[in-house]
Coordinates of C-alpha atoms in Angstrom, one line a residue:
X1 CA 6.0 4.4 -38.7
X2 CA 2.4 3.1 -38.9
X3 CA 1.9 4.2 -42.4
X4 CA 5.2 3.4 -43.6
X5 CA 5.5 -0.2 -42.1
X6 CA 3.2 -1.7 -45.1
X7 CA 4.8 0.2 -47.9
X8 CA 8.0 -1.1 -46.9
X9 CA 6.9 -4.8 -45.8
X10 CA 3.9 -5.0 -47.4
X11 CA 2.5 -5.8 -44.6
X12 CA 0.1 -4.3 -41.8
X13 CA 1.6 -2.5 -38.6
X14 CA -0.3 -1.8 -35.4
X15 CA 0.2 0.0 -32.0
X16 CA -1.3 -1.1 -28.1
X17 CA -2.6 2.5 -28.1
X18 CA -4.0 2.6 -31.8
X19 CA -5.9 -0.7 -31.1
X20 CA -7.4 1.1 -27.8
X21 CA -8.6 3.7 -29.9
X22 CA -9.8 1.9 -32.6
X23 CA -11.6 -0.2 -30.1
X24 CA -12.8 2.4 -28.2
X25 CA -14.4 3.9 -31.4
X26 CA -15.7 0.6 -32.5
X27 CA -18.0 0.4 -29.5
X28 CA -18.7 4.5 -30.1
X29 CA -16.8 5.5 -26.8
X30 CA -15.9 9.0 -27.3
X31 CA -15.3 10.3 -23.9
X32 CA -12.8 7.8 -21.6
X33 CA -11.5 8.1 -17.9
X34 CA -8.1 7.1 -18.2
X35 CA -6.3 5.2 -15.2
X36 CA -2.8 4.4 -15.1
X37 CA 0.1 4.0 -13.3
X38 CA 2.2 6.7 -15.1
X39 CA 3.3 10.0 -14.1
X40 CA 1.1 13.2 -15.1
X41 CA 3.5 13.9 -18.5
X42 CA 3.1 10.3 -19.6
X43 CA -0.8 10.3 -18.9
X44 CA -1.2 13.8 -20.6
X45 CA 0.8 13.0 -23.6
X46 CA -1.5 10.1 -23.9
X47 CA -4.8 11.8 -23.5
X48 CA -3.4 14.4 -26.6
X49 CA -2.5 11.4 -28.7
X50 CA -6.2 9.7 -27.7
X51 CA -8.3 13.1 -28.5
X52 CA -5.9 13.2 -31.8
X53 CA -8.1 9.9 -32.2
X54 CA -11.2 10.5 -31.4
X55 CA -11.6 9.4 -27.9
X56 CA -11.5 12.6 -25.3
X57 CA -10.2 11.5 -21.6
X58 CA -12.5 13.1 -19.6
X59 CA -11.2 11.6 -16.5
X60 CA -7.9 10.6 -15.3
X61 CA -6.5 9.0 -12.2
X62 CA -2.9 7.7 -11.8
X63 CA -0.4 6.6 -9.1
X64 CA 2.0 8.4 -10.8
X65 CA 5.0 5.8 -10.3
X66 CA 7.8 6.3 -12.6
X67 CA 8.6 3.0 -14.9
X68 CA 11.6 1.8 -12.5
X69 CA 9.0 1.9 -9.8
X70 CA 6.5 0.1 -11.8
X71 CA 9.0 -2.6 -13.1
X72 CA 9.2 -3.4 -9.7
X73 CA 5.7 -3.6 -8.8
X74 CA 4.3 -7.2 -7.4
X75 CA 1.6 -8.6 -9.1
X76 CA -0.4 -8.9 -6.4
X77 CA -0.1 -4.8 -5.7
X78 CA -0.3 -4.5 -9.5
X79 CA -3.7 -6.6 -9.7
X80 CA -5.6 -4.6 -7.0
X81 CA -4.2 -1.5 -8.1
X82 CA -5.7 -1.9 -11.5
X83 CA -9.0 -2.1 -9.8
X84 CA -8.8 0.6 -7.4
X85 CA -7.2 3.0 -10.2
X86 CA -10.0 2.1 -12.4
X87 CA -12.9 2.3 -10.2
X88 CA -11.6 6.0 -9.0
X89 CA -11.4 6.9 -12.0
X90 CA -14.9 6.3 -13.4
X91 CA -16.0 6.6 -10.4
X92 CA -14.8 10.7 -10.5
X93 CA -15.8 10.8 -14.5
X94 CA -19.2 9.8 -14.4
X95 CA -19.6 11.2 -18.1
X96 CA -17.1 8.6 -19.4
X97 CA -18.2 6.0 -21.9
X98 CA -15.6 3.6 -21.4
X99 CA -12.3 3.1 -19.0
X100 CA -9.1 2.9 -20.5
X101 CA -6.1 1.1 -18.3
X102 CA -3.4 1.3 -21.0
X103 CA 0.5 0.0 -20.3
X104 CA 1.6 -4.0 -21.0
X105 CA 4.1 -4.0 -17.2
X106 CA 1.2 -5.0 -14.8
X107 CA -1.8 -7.7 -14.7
X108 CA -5.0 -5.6 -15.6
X109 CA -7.0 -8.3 -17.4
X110 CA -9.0 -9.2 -14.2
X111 CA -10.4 -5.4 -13.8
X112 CA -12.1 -5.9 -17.6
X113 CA -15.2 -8.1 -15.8
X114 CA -15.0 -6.6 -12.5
X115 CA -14.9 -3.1 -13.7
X116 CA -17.5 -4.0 -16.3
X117 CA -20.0 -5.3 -14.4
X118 CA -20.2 -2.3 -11.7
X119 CA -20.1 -0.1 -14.3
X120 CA -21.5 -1.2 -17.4
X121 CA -19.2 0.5 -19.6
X122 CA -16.5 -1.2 -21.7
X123 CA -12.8 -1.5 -20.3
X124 CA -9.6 -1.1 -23.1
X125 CA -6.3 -2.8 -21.9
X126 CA -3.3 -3.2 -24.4
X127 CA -3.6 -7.0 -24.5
X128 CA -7.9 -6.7 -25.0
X129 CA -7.8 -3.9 -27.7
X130 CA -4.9 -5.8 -29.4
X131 CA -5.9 -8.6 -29.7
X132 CA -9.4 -7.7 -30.8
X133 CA -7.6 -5.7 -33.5
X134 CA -5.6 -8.9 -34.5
X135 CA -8.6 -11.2 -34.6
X136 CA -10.4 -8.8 -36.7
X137 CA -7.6 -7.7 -39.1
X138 CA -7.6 -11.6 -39.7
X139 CA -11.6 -12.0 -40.2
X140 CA -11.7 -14.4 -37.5
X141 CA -12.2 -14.9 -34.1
X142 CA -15.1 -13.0 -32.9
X143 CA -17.1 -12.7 -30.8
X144 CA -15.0 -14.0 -27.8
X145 CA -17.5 -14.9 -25.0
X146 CA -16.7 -14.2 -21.5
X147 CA -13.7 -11.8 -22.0
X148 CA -15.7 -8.4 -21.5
X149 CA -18.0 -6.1 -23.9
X150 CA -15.1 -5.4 -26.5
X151 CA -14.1 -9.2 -27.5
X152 CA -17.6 -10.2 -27.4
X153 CA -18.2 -7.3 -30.1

């Protein structure tokens, strides 16, 4: 679908998890811990598709809701679930390079500078990776001060 979105359109066709893994390999992150609220199946399937990519999950930790539990997930219980997901997760993987905390159904953009900071490593979320991708696809945009390592790349 990717490739044959611009033959048809003519124009350029991107995916959350493509951007994470274009991201991920802009900043040279080749080994990820990978937190998520997904079931096992879901988060394996995505750590084949990221190593397909370049980027090896080395790590993953998960609450392993299904999406009807997720879809009715607070954001309050989302927000701090992010974090403590996140933290276990590099926390158990201390080889990782970065932290991915893929899926657009819960708040996550807070964990980017907290994460960040105790760890030094770069966090990928759909919205950060995407919109990097965006803003550089466009030539404009970046750096981004004060959104985490990848935006301010």
């Amino acid at each position: 679908m990717i490739a044959e979105a611009p033959r048809r359109t003519g124009a350029p066709l991107d995916t959350d998890l493509e951007a994470i893994a274009a991201a991920a390999r802009h900043l040279g992150v080749k080994r990820a811990a990978l937190a998520t609220r997904w079931h096992q199946p879901l988060n394996d399937a995505v750590a084949k598709y990221l190593k397909s990519a370049g980027v090896e999950v080395v790590g993953q930790q998960a609450s392993g809701r299904t999406m009807a539990e997720n879809a009715t997930l607070g954001a309050a219980d989302g927000m701090r679930m992010a974090l403590e997901l996140g933290r276990a997760a590099l926390t158990a993987a201390p080889t990782a390079q970065g932290l991915i905390l893929p899926g657009g159904r819960w708040l996550s953009i807070h964990a980017v500078a907290a994460l960040e900071a105790e760890f030094g490593k770069p966090v990928f979320l759909n919205l950060n990776s995407s919109l990097w991708a965006a803003l550089r696809s466009a030539g404009r945009g970046l750096p981004v001060a004060g959104q985490g390592m990848l935006l301010a790349s």
